[in-house]
Short mmCIF file of C-alpha atoms and ligand atoms in Angstrom, two decimals:
data_model
loop_
_atom_site.label_atom_id
_atom_site.label_comp_id
_atom_site.label_asym_id
_atom_site.label_seq_id
_atom_site.Cartn_x
_atom_site.Cartn_y
_atom_site.Cartn_z
CA UNK A 1 64.92 -12.69 -37.92
CA UNK A 2 66.01 -12.51 -34.28
CA UNK A 3 68.37 -15.39 -33.43
CA UNK A 4 68.20 -16.71 -29.88
CA UNK A 5 71.25 -18.84 -29.27
CA UNK A 6 73.08 -20.96 -26.79
CA UNK A 7 70.21 -23.02 -25.39
CA UNK A 8 71.48 -24.87 -22.32
CA UNK A 9 69.77 -27.61 -20.35
CA UNK A 10 71.17 -26.90 -16.89
CA UNK A 11 71.24 -29.05 -13.77
CA UNK A 12 69.52 -26.25 -11.84
CA UNK A 13 66.20 -27.57 -10.50
CA UNK A 14 62.93 -25.68 -10.66
CA UNK A 15 61.01 -26.75 -7.57
CA UNK A 16 57.30 -27.41 -8.06
CA UNK A 17 56.71 -25.49 -4.79
CA UNK A 18 57.56 -22.31 -6.70
CA UNK A 19 53.96 -22.36 -7.96
CA UNK A 20 52.18 -22.37 -4.62
CA UNK A 21 49.46 -19.93 -3.64
CA UNK A 22 47.89 -18.30 -0.61
CA UNK A 23 44.43 -18.04 0.95
CA UNK A 24 43.86 -15.72 3.88
CA UNK A 25 40.86 -15.30 6.20
CA UNK A 26 40.28 -12.04 4.32
CA UNK A 27 37.58 -10.44 2.17
CA UNK A 28 35.67 -13.09 0.23
CA UNK A 29 38.60 -15.49 -0.13
CA UNK A 30 36.98 -18.08 2.12
CA UNK A 31 33.39 -17.05 2.85
CA UNK A 32 31.84 -16.42 -0.57
CA UNK A 33 34.95 -17.76 -2.31
CA UNK A 34 35.96 -21.34 -1.59
CA UNK A 35 33.11 -21.82 0.90
CA UNK A 36 29.52 -21.07 -0.11
CA UNK A 37 27.21 -23.76 1.24
CA UNK A 38 24.15 -22.56 -0.68
CA UNK A 39 25.91 -22.46 -4.04
CA UNK A 40 24.43 -24.90 -6.61
CA UNK A 41 27.82 -26.62 -6.98
CA UNK A 42 28.55 -26.81 -3.21
CA UNK A 43 29.57 -30.23 -1.90
CA UNK A 44 28.65 -31.79 1.44
CA UNK A 45 31.34 -29.69 3.17
CA UNK A 46 29.91 -26.46 1.73
CA UNK A 47 32.85 -25.97 -0.66
CA UNK A 48 32.08 -24.67 -4.15
CA UNK A 49 32.62 -27.39 -6.75
CA UNK A 50 33.37 -24.97 -9.60
CA UNK A 51 36.11 -23.29 -7.52
CA UNK A 52 37.54 -26.70 -6.59
CA UNK A 53 37.74 -27.57 -10.30
CA UNK A 54 39.41 -24.27 -11.21
CA UNK A 55 42.01 -24.67 -8.45
CA UNK A 56 42.59 -28.34 -9.30
CA UNK A 57 43.20 -27.39 -12.92
CA UNK A 58 45.98 -25.06 -11.73
CA UNK A 59 47.77 -27.94 -9.97
CA UNK A 60 48.72 -25.66 -7.08
CA UNK A 61 51.32 -27.61 -5.09
CA UNK A 62 50.99 -25.79 -1.76
CA UNK A 63 48.68 -23.19 -0.19
CA UNK A 64 49.68 -20.82 2.61
CA UNK A 65 47.01 -20.20 5.28
CA UNK A 66 45.43 -18.50 7.33
CA UNK A 67 47.40 -15.28 6.63
CA UNK A 68 48.89 -12.85 5.89
CA UNK A 69 48.14 -10.08 8.33
CA UNK A 70 45.31 -12.13 9.83
CA UNK A 71 47.65 -14.69 11.29
CA UNK A 72 49.22 -12.20 13.69
CA UNK A 73 45.94 -12.05 15.64
CA UNK A 74 44.66 -15.54 14.81
CA UNK A 75 43.66 -17.87 17.68
CA UNK A 76 43.90 -21.30 16.12
CA UNK A 77 41.78 -22.93 18.82
CA UNK A 78 38.79 -20.86 17.64
CA UNK A 79 38.81 -22.90 14.43
CA UNK A 80 38.82 -26.41 15.95
CA UNK A 81 36.23 -28.37 17.92
CA UNK A 82 32.54 -27.65 18.43
CA UNK A 83 32.73 -24.21 19.96
CA UNK A 84 33.40 -21.70 17.18
CA UNK A 85 33.41 -18.13 18.54
CA UNK A 86 32.83 -15.12 16.32
CA UNK A 87 35.93 -12.95 16.57
CA UNK A 88 37.06 -9.55 15.37
CA UNK A 89 39.46 -9.91 12.48
CA UNK A 90 41.45 -6.81 13.38
CA UNK A 91 43.77 -7.02 10.39
CA UNK A 92 40.92 -6.49 7.91
CA UNK A 93 38.16 -5.21 10.17
CA UNK A 94 35.85 -8.07 9.43
CA UNK A 95 34.00 -10.60 11.54
CA UNK A 96 35.53 -14.08 11.61
CA UNK A 97 32.87 -16.76 12.21
CA UNK A 98 35.48 -19.54 12.39
CA UNK A 99 33.31 -21.92 10.36
CA UNK A 100 36.45 -22.80 8.44
CA UNK A 101 39.37 -23.75 10.67
CA UNK A 102 42.35 -26.05 10.35
CA UNK A 103 40.41 -29.31 9.79
CA UNK A 104 38.11 -27.81 7.18
CA UNK A 105 40.88 -26.00 5.33
CA UNK A 106 43.07 -29.12 5.36
CA UNK A 107 40.18 -31.10 3.87
CA UNK A 108 39.65 -28.47 1.19
CA UNK A 109 43.36 -28.62 0.34
CA UNK A 110 43.03 -32.38 -0.09
CA UNK A 111 40.04 -31.86 -2.38
CA UNK A 112 42.01 -29.49 -4.64
CA UNK A 113 45.15 -31.65 -4.54
CA UNK A 114 47.34 -29.15 -2.64
CA UNK A 115 49.53 -29.33 0.43
CA UNK A 116 48.77 -26.99 3.34
CA UNK A 117 51.47 -24.54 4.44
CA UNK A 118 50.58 -23.14 7.84
CA UNK A 119 51.51 -19.72 9.19
CA UNK A 120 51.98 -19.27 12.94
CA UNK A 121 50.79 -16.28 14.96
CA UNK A 122 53.92 -14.57 16.28
CA UNK A 123 52.08 -11.28 16.85
CA UNK A 124 49.64 -11.84 19.73
CA UNK A 125 50.59 -15.53 19.92
CA UNK A 126 53.07 -16.86 22.46
CA UNK A 127 55.77 -19.46 21.94
CA UNK A 128 53.56 -21.91 23.86
CA UNK A 129 50.57 -21.25 21.52
CA UNK A 130 52.82 -22.10 18.59
CA UNK A 131 54.04 -25.31 20.22
CA UNK A 132 50.49 -26.37 21.05
CA UNK A 133 49.42 -25.76 17.47
CA UNK A 134 52.21 -27.91 16.06
CA UNK A 135 51.57 -30.63 18.65
CA UNK A 136 47.87 -30.54 17.74
CA UNK A 137 48.56 -30.81 14.02
CA UNK A 138 51.58 -33.08 13.77
CA UNK A 139 52.14 -35.15 16.90
CA UNK A 140 51.57 -38.83 16.11
CA UNK A 141 51.57 -40.13 19.69
CA UNK A 142 49.00 -39.78 22.42
CA UNK A 143 49.25 -36.50 24.27
CA UNK A 144 46.26 -34.56 25.55
CA UNK A 145 46.55 -32.04 22.72
CA UNK A 146 47.11 -34.65 19.98
CA UNK A 147 44.12 -36.62 21.30
CA UNK A 148 42.02 -33.47 21.04
CA UNK A 149 42.75 -33.55 17.30
CA UNK A 150 41.51 -37.15 17.23
CA UNK A 151 38.34 -36.20 19.09
CA UNK A 152 37.84 -33.52 16.46
CA UNK A 153 37.86 -36.14 13.72
CA UNK A 154 41.48 -36.40 12.59
CA UNK A 155 43.09 -39.65 13.73
CA UNK A 156 46.30 -39.31 11.70
CA UNK A 157 48.50 -36.24 12.17
CA UNK A 158 48.06 -33.60 9.47
CA UNK A 159 51.82 -33.87 8.84
CA UNK A 160 52.10 -30.20 7.87
CA UNK A 161 55.69 -29.85 6.74
CA UNK A 162 56.04 -26.15 5.88
CA UNK A 163 55.48 -23.53 8.59
CA UNK A 164 55.82 -19.74 8.31
CA UNK A 165 57.20 -18.10 11.45
CA UNK A 166 54.74 -15.21 11.50
CA UNK A 167 53.97 -12.63 8.83
CA UNK A 168 55.42 -9.20 7.93
CA UNK A 169 56.56 -8.61 11.51
CA UNK A 170 58.57 -5.54 10.43
CA UNK A 171 55.40 -3.71 9.31
CA UNK A 172 53.90 -1.16 11.69
CA UNK A 173 50.44 -2.30 10.45
CA UNK A 174 51.16 -5.82 11.70
CA UNK A 175 49.33 -6.91 14.87
CA UNK A 176 52.08 -7.24 17.48
CA UNK A 177 54.75 -5.68 15.25
CA UNK A 178 58.24 -6.33 16.64
CA UNK A 179 61.76 -4.96 16.29
CA UNK A 180 64.02 -7.30 14.29
CA UNK A 181 66.00 -8.64 17.27
CA UNK A 182 62.88 -9.47 19.28
CA UNK A 183 61.16 -11.09 16.35
CA UNK A 184 64.24 -13.13 15.46
CA UNK A 185 64.64 -14.54 18.96
CA UNK A 186 60.99 -15.50 19.21
CA UNK A 187 61.00 -17.05 15.73
CA UNK A 188 64.24 -18.89 16.42
CA UNK A 189 62.84 -20.40 19.63
CA UNK A 190 59.62 -21.47 17.91
CA UNK A 191 61.51 -22.99 15.00
CA UNK A 192 63.94 -24.81 17.29
CA UNK A 193 61.17 -26.26 19.44
CA UNK A 194 58.64 -27.24 16.76
CA UNK A 195 61.39 -29.19 15.01
CA UNK A 196 61.73 -31.20 18.22
CA UNK A 197 58.01 -32.02 18.07
CA UNK A 198 58.34 -32.98 14.38
CA UNK A 199 61.83 -33.19 12.85
CA UNK A 200 60.34 -33.22 9.31
CA UNK A 201 59.25 -29.59 9.67
CA UNK A 202 60.75 -26.83 7.50
CA UNK A 203 60.37 -23.23 8.62
CA UNK A 204 60.35 -19.83 6.95
CA UNK A 205 61.72 -16.79 8.75
CA UNK A 206 59.96 -13.50 8.00
CA UNK A 207 61.95 -11.14 5.77
CA UNK A 208 61.02 -7.51 5.08
CA UNK A 209 57.46 -6.85 3.92
CA UNK A 210 58.78 -5.14 0.80
CA UNK A 211 62.16 -3.92 -0.45
CA UNK A 212 60.97 -0.30 -0.49
CA UNK A 213 60.41 -0.21 3.28
CA UNK A 214 63.00 1.46 5.54
CA UNK A 215 63.51 -1.84 7.42
CA UNK A 216 65.01 -3.43 4.29
CA UNK A 217 67.66 -4.89 4.05
CA UNK A 218 68.88 -4.40 7.63
CA UNK A 219 65.96 -6.53 8.85
CA UNK A 220 67.19 -9.49 6.77
CA UNK A 221 70.71 -9.13 8.16
CA UNK A 222 69.52 -9.01 11.77
CA UNK A 223 67.03 -11.85 11.64
CA UNK A 224 69.35 -14.15 9.73
CA UNK A 225 72.20 -13.42 12.11
CA UNK A 226 70.02 -14.51 15.01
CA UNK A 227 68.20 -17.48 13.51
CA UNK A 228 70.15 -18.72 10.47
CA UNK A 229 70.89 -22.26 11.65
CA UNK A 230 67.37 -22.85 12.96
CA UNK A 231 65.36 -22.03 9.83
CA UNK A 232 65.18 -23.26 6.23
CA UNK A 233 63.84 -20.29 4.25
CA UNK A 234 63.55 -16.53 4.51
CA UNK A 235 60.48 -14.86 3.04
CA UNK A 236 60.21 -12.19 0.35
CA UNK A 237 56.96 -10.28 -0.26
CA UNK A 238 56.38 -8.23 -3.39
CA UNK A 239 53.30 -6.69 -5.02
CA UNK A 240 53.60 -4.64 -8.20
CA UNK A 241 51.41 -1.61 -8.86
CA UNK A 242 50.85 1.08 -11.47
CA UNK A 243 54.09 2.99 -12.03
CA UNK A 244 54.19 6.75 -11.34
CA UNK A 245 54.49 7.63 -15.06
CA UNK A 246 51.47 5.44 -15.96
CA UNK A 247 53.28 4.03 -19.01
CA UNK A 248 52.78 0.42 -20.09
CA UNK A 249 56.51 0.07 -20.91
CA UNK A 250 57.41 0.99 -17.32
CA UNK A 251 54.73 -1.28 -15.96
CA UNK A 252 55.99 -4.37 -17.80
CA UNK A 253 59.63 -3.79 -16.85
CA UNK A 254 58.97 -4.07 -13.11
CA UNK A 255 60.31 -7.62 -13.12
CA UNK A 256 63.79 -6.06 -13.05
CA UNK A 257 63.00 -4.95 -9.50
CA UNK A 258 62.25 -8.56 -8.56
CA UNK A 259 65.64 -9.64 -9.97
CA UNK A 260 67.41 -7.10 -7.74
CA UNK A 261 65.33 -8.03 -4.70
CA UNK A 262 66.16 -11.73 -5.06
CA UNK A 263 69.83 -11.08 -5.60
CA UNK A 264 70.15 -8.73 -2.60
CA UNK A 265 68.46 -11.09 -0.15
CA UNK A 266 70.43 -14.02 -1.55
CA UNK A 267 73.63 -12.04 -1.02
CA UNK A 268 72.72 -11.56 2.65
CA UNK A 269 71.96 -15.27 3.01
CA UNK A 270 75.36 -16.22 1.55
CA UNK A 271 77.19 -13.64 3.63
CA UNK A 272 75.53 -14.90 6.83
CA UNK A 273 76.30 -18.51 5.92
CA UNK A 274 79.94 -17.61 5.33
CA UNK A 275 80.21 -15.68 8.58
CA UNK A 276 78.69 -18.54 10.57
CA UNK A 277 80.95 -21.10 8.85
CA UNK A 278 78.04 -23.47 8.46
CA UNK A 279 77.05 -26.00 5.82
CA UNK A 280 73.38 -25.27 6.43
CA UNK A 281 71.75 -23.55 3.44
CA UNK A 282 68.80 -21.21 3.87
CA UNK A 283 66.79 -20.66 0.66
CA UNK A 284 64.35 -17.98 -0.41
CA UNK A 285 60.57 -18.30 -0.25
CA UNK A 286 58.57 -15.56 -1.95
CA UNK A 287 55.46 -16.46 0.00
CA UNK A 288 53.49 -13.43 -1.25
CA UNK A 289 53.85 -12.11 -4.79
CA UNK A 290 51.41 -10.64 -7.26
CA UNK A 291 50.12 -7.45 -8.86
CA UNK A 292 47.97 -5.26 -6.62
CA UNK A 293 46.44 -2.06 -7.98
CA UNK A 294 45.10 -0.45 -4.84
CA UNK A 295 42.59 1.65 -6.77
CA UNK A 296 40.32 -1.39 -6.76
CA UNK A 297 40.15 -1.57 -2.98
CA UNK A 298 36.54 -1.40 -1.84
CA UNK A 299 37.02 -1.96 1.86
CA UNK A 300 34.66 0.77 3.07
CA UNK A 301 32.42 -1.69 4.95
CA UNK A 302 33.50 -2.82 8.36
CA UNK A 303 32.77 -5.83 10.49
CA UNK A 304 31.06 -8.00 7.89
CA UNK A 305 31.83 -11.69 7.44
CA UNK A 306 31.93 -11.75 3.68
CA UNK A 307 33.18 -8.33 2.71
CA UNK A 308 34.71 -7.27 -0.62
CA UNK A 309 38.41 -6.58 -0.13
CA UNK A 310 40.89 -5.81 -2.92
CA UNK A 311 38.94 -7.62 -5.60
CA UNK A 312 41.46 -6.54 -8.17
CA UNK A 313 40.29 -6.86 -11.78
CA UNK A 314 43.34 -7.87 -13.80
CA UNK A 315 43.76 -6.85 -17.40
CA UNK A 316 45.80 -8.33 -20.20
CA UNK A 317 48.94 -6.30 -19.48
CA UNK A 318 48.83 -7.72 -15.94
CA UNK A 319 49.06 -11.19 -17.48
CA UNK A 320 52.17 -10.08 -19.42
CA UNK A 321 53.76 -8.61 -16.28
CA UNK A 322 52.87 -11.77 -14.36
CA UNK A 323 54.54 -13.87 -17.09
CA UNK A 324 57.65 -11.67 -16.79
CA UNK A 325 57.70 -12.19 -13.01
CA UNK A 326 57.34 -15.95 -13.54
CA UNK A 327 60.32 -15.90 -15.92
CA UNK A 328 62.40 -14.12 -13.26
CA UNK A 329 61.35 -16.63 -10.61
CA UNK A 330 62.33 -19.55 -12.83
CA UNK A 331 65.69 -18.01 -13.73
CA UNK A 332 66.42 -17.79 -9.98
CA UNK A 333 65.30 -21.33 -9.20
CA UNK A 334 68.56 -22.23 -7.47
CA UNK A 335 67.87 -19.55 -4.82
CA UNK A 336 64.08 -19.39 -4.79
CA UNK A 337 62.47 -22.65 -3.75
CA UNK A 338 58.95 -21.68 -2.66
CA UNK A 339 56.51 -19.16 -4.13
CA UNK A 340 52.94 -18.28 -3.18
CA UNK A 341 50.87 -16.28 -5.62
CA UNK A 342 48.90 -14.01 -3.32
CA UNK A 343 46.10 -14.81 -3.38
CA UNK A 344 43.95 -17.49 -5.04
CA UNK A 345 40.23 -16.65 -4.85
CA UNK A 346 38.56 -13.19 -4.98
CA UNK A 347 41.26 -11.28 -3.04
CA UNK A 348 43.92 -10.14 -5.59
CA UNK A 349 43.21 -13.46 -7.24
CA UNK A 350 43.12 -15.33 -10.54
CA UNK A 351 39.71 -16.84 -9.68
CA UNK A 352 36.66 -14.63 -9.06
CA UNK A 353 33.23 -15.62 -7.78
CA UNK A 354 29.81 -14.10 -7.18
CA UNK A 355 28.24 -15.07 -3.84
CA UNK A 356 25.93 -17.96 -4.77
CA UNK A 357 26.57 -17.35 -8.47
CA UNK A 358 29.00 -17.30 -11.35
CA UNK A 359 32.78 -17.59 -11.53
CA UNK A 360 35.35 -16.29 -14.00
CA UNK A 361 39.08 -16.66 -14.53
CA UNK A 362 41.25 -13.56 -14.77
CA UNK A 363 43.88 -13.13 -17.53
CA UNK A 364 46.63 -13.84 -14.96
CA UNK A 365 45.22 -17.33 -14.40
CA UNK A 366 46.71 -18.59 -17.67
CA UNK A 367 50.45 -17.86 -17.38
CA UNK A 368 50.26 -19.05 -13.77
CA UNK A 369 48.58 -22.28 -14.91
CA UNK A 370 51.27 -22.80 -17.55
CA UNK A 371 54.06 -22.28 -15.00
CA UNK A 372 52.55 -24.59 -12.44
CA UNK A 373 51.98 -27.38 -14.93
CA UNK A 374 55.05 -27.06 -17.11
CA UNK A 375 57.82 -24.89 -15.64
CA UNK A 376 59.24 -27.55 -13.34
CA UNK A 377 62.26 -29.84 -13.61
CA UNK A 378 65.55 -28.60 -15.07
CA UNK A 379 66.09 -24.99 -16.02
CA UNK A 380 66.63 -24.23 -19.71
CA UNK A 381 68.53 -21.01 -20.43
CA UNK A 382 69.00 -18.97 -23.62
CA UNK A 383 71.12 -16.00 -24.64
CA UNK A 384 68.65 -13.33 -25.67
CA UNK A 385 69.84 -10.14 -27.32
CA UNK A 386 66.76 -8.29 -28.52
CA UNK A 387 65.99 -4.57 -28.89
CA UNK A 388 66.07 -2.99 -25.44
CA UNK A 389 63.17 -1.15 -23.84
CA UNK A 390 64.09 1.80 -21.64
CA UNK A 391 61.30 2.92 -19.33
CA UNK A 392 60.54 3.69 -15.69
CA UNK A 393 64.24 3.72 -14.85
CA UNK A 394 64.78 0.16 -16.16
CA UNK A 395 66.38 -1.23 -19.30
CA UNK A 396 65.07 -4.62 -20.35
CA UNK A 397 64.78 -7.00 -23.30
CA UNK A 398 61.79 -6.86 -25.64
CA UNK A 399 61.92 -10.65 -25.72
CA UNK A 400 61.95 -12.24 -22.30
CA UNK A 401 62.00 -16.01 -22.04
CA UNK A 402 62.88 -19.10 -20.07
CA UNK A 403 62.36 -22.84 -20.36
CA UNK A 404 62.26 -26.11 -18.49
CA UNK A 405 63.07 -29.71 -19.25
CA UNK A 406 60.58 -31.92 -17.53
CA UNK A 407 60.83 -35.61 -18.39
CA UNK A 408 59.72 -36.08 -21.96
CA UNK A 409 59.07 -32.40 -22.66
CA UNK A 410 60.63 -28.99 -23.04
CA UNK A 411 58.42 -26.06 -22.05
CA UNK A 412 59.08 -22.46 -23.03
CA UNK A 413 57.48 -19.26 -21.77
CA UNK A 414 58.15 -16.22 -23.95
CA UNK A 415 56.91 -12.63 -23.74
CA UNK A 416 57.27 -9.92 -26.33
CA UNK A 417 57.12 -6.72 -24.28
CA UNK A 418 57.40 -4.38 -27.24
CA UNK A 419 54.28 -2.34 -27.94
CA UNK A 420 55.58 -1.52 -31.42
CA UNK A 421 57.48 -4.43 -32.92
CA UNK A 422 56.66 -8.01 -33.94
CA UNK A 423 59.66 -10.37 -33.99
CA UNK A 424 60.36 -13.40 -36.12
CA UNK A 425 62.27 -15.66 -33.75
CA UNK A 426 64.72 -18.44 -34.50
CA UNK A 427 65.53 -20.21 -31.24
CA UNK A 428 68.26 -22.82 -30.76
CA UNK A 429 66.84 -25.98 -29.21
CA UNK A 430 68.49 -28.97 -27.51
CA UNK A 431 69.26 -31.64 -30.13
CA UNK A 432 66.65 -34.06 -28.81
CA UNK A 433 63.78 -31.59 -29.31
CA UNK A 434 61.49 -33.59 -31.59
CA UNK A 435 58.15 -32.01 -32.33
CA UNK A 436 55.88 -29.29 -31.17
CA UNK A 437 53.14 -30.57 -28.94
CA UNK A 438 51.31 -27.35 -28.20
CA UNK A 439 51.60 -23.60 -28.84
CA UNK A 440 49.31 -21.27 -26.93
CA UNK A 441 49.35 -17.53 -27.47
CA UNK A 442 47.81 -14.65 -25.54
CA UNK A 443 47.43 -11.36 -27.37
CA UNK A 444 44.91 -8.67 -26.47
CA UNK A 445 44.61 -4.96 -25.93
CA UNK A 446 46.53 -3.98 -22.76
CA UNK A 447 43.34 -3.04 -20.91
CA UNK A 448 41.25 -6.07 -21.99
CA UNK A 449 39.62 -7.91 -19.07
CA UNK A 450 37.39 -10.89 -18.36
CA UNK A 451 34.18 -10.56 -16.36
CA UNK A 452 31.19 -12.62 -15.21
CA UNK A 453 29.32 -11.57 -18.39
CA UNK A 454 32.30 -11.98 -20.78
CA UNK A 455 34.57 -14.59 -19.17
CA UNK A 456 36.52 -15.47 -22.33
CA UNK A 457 37.80 -12.16 -23.68
CA UNK A 458 41.38 -12.81 -22.56
CA UNK A 459 42.22 -16.49 -22.96
CA UNK A 460 45.05 -18.37 -24.67
CA UNK A 461 44.40 -19.45 -28.26
CA UNK A 462 46.25 -21.85 -30.54
CA UNK A 463 49.37 -20.41 -32.16
CA UNK A 464 51.83 -21.61 -34.75
CA UNK A 465 55.51 -22.62 -34.52
CA UNK A 466 57.70 -25.12 -36.35
CA UNK A 467 61.05 -26.84 -35.85
CA UNK A 468 63.45 -26.41 -38.80
CA UNK A 469 67.06 -27.61 -38.76
CA UNK A 470 67.04 -27.86 -34.96
CA UNK A 471 65.66 -24.35 -34.52
CA UNK A 472 62.30 -23.26 -33.29
CA UNK A 473 60.74 -20.79 -35.73
CA UNK A 474 57.87 -18.59 -34.67
CA UNK A 475 56.51 -15.07 -34.71
CA UNK A 476 56.19 -13.15 -31.44
CA UNK A 477 53.65 -10.41 -32.03
CA UNK A 478 53.69 -7.14 -30.12
CA UNK A 479 52.70 -7.49 -26.47
CA UNK A 480 52.15 -11.22 -26.57
CA UNK A 481 52.70 -14.25 -24.36
CA UNK A 482 53.69 -17.56 -25.95
CA UNK A 483 53.52 -20.86 -24.07
CA UNK A 484 55.11 -23.78 -25.88
CA UNK A 485 55.50 -27.48 -25.21
CA UNK A 486 57.93 -29.54 -27.28
CA UNK A 487 58.20 -33.32 -27.17
CA UNK A 488 61.65 -34.82 -26.74
CA UNK A 489 63.06 -37.77 -28.66
CA UNK A 490 62.34 -40.87 -26.56
CA UNK A 491 65.54 -42.56 -25.46
O1 AHR B 1 47.80 -10.54 0.67
C1 AHR B 1 47.23 -9.46 1.35
C2 AHR B 1 48.11 -8.91 2.45
O2 AHR B 1 49.28 -8.36 1.90
C3 AHR B 1 48.63 -9.91 3.45
O3 AHR B 1 47.72 -10.13 4.47
C4 AHR B 1 49.86 -9.24 3.98
O4 AHR B 1 50.81 -10.16 4.43
C5 AHR B 1 50.33 -8.39 2.83
O5 AHR B 1 50.64 -7.11 3.23
#
């Protein structure tokens, strides 16, 4: 029996915004994904009803849009009003018909129950373009630009609260790539001025595109030095891939990299705060995170509207790695306040569609759904001392877990990363843990996948656990994910 002790209900808050997502004008995310006017389930706006239901079921709190790399060449005026030009989407070498623009995407967000987080073009876009965009979206009074919004059908301001100050501006692939100092000044000015238009606005400064780039972590130091007091978050981006040794043990342990990444950037934030002698606290926003195995990239076609781009097929071990990444995000909830799973439909996504046809949910959909619905509220911590796994240069626990207290419930997410050993677990619970409400288990072969023909190969099934003498007793089988909800004693 493996004893897991010292369960603590902390006062550290897990923000619901940690479980946001991202949809870019890329591949078939929009055209052929959320929008497919000839699909049998399409509504009057041309949005697929089955996709709306799948996104709604995820309870995604916030969705970042329109990019990603796209935003650095995006002309927002193309997507409002009657005249919708067809433009070159240089980031992904596609054609952008601009059928879906701000109004349409905002309406879709309302239909799926999510808030819209807007990214601003700081590549080809000027400071004035950014100010006009914010005035168009959020200004409640009567100015020429705000009245244009009204003429285009939106009387009330969109009230978009969260704004990203560009995207991956350190990357040489980025349209209008900038050196750190130049980017920081432009972003600082935009942030300063859009907060005058709408003081409710919160902004995210662009951090490095990935911690393995040469810009990191000097980029973070420079941009925070320049803009610290004018922004609210700094972004992290991280995609995990196959490891060089191709071993499953190395693959699953990649969440240790995320721990280091968060702690390094947080260290820079605290250092900058201290140096500036300010009370203002910048937090972290991981506004792109996921698993991305490039081998599935099929971007050979150019200049199509609805082109297949990185339609990654996720397998069961991806779901386990995703659960491990979720556990890391939750454990860092006092630093990390926003997260966007990149992306949501078709492009490196948990939801896959056929143009005009079927839909299926990838294995990664399920731990993400559990997190979004249940890992919110107060952080629950445990002392885990399980057999260690040493692989890919990392040492990590076989049993990885975290929990949350959310009103009348405790929720626990547990992974057993061992490929060899089952564990009988005895887990200390808070004394008001009353009875088990639900136990869902995922357990498949590492390479098992879902598909349009077999959509239910990798899905959670009912598991078993019991509470005995204040302890939670259950078996964690090799390479499994356990998602538990426990009712609390009512006060
Ligand atoms: O999510 C796909 C792409 O990955 C985004 O456009 C970019 O920001 C990142 O490199």
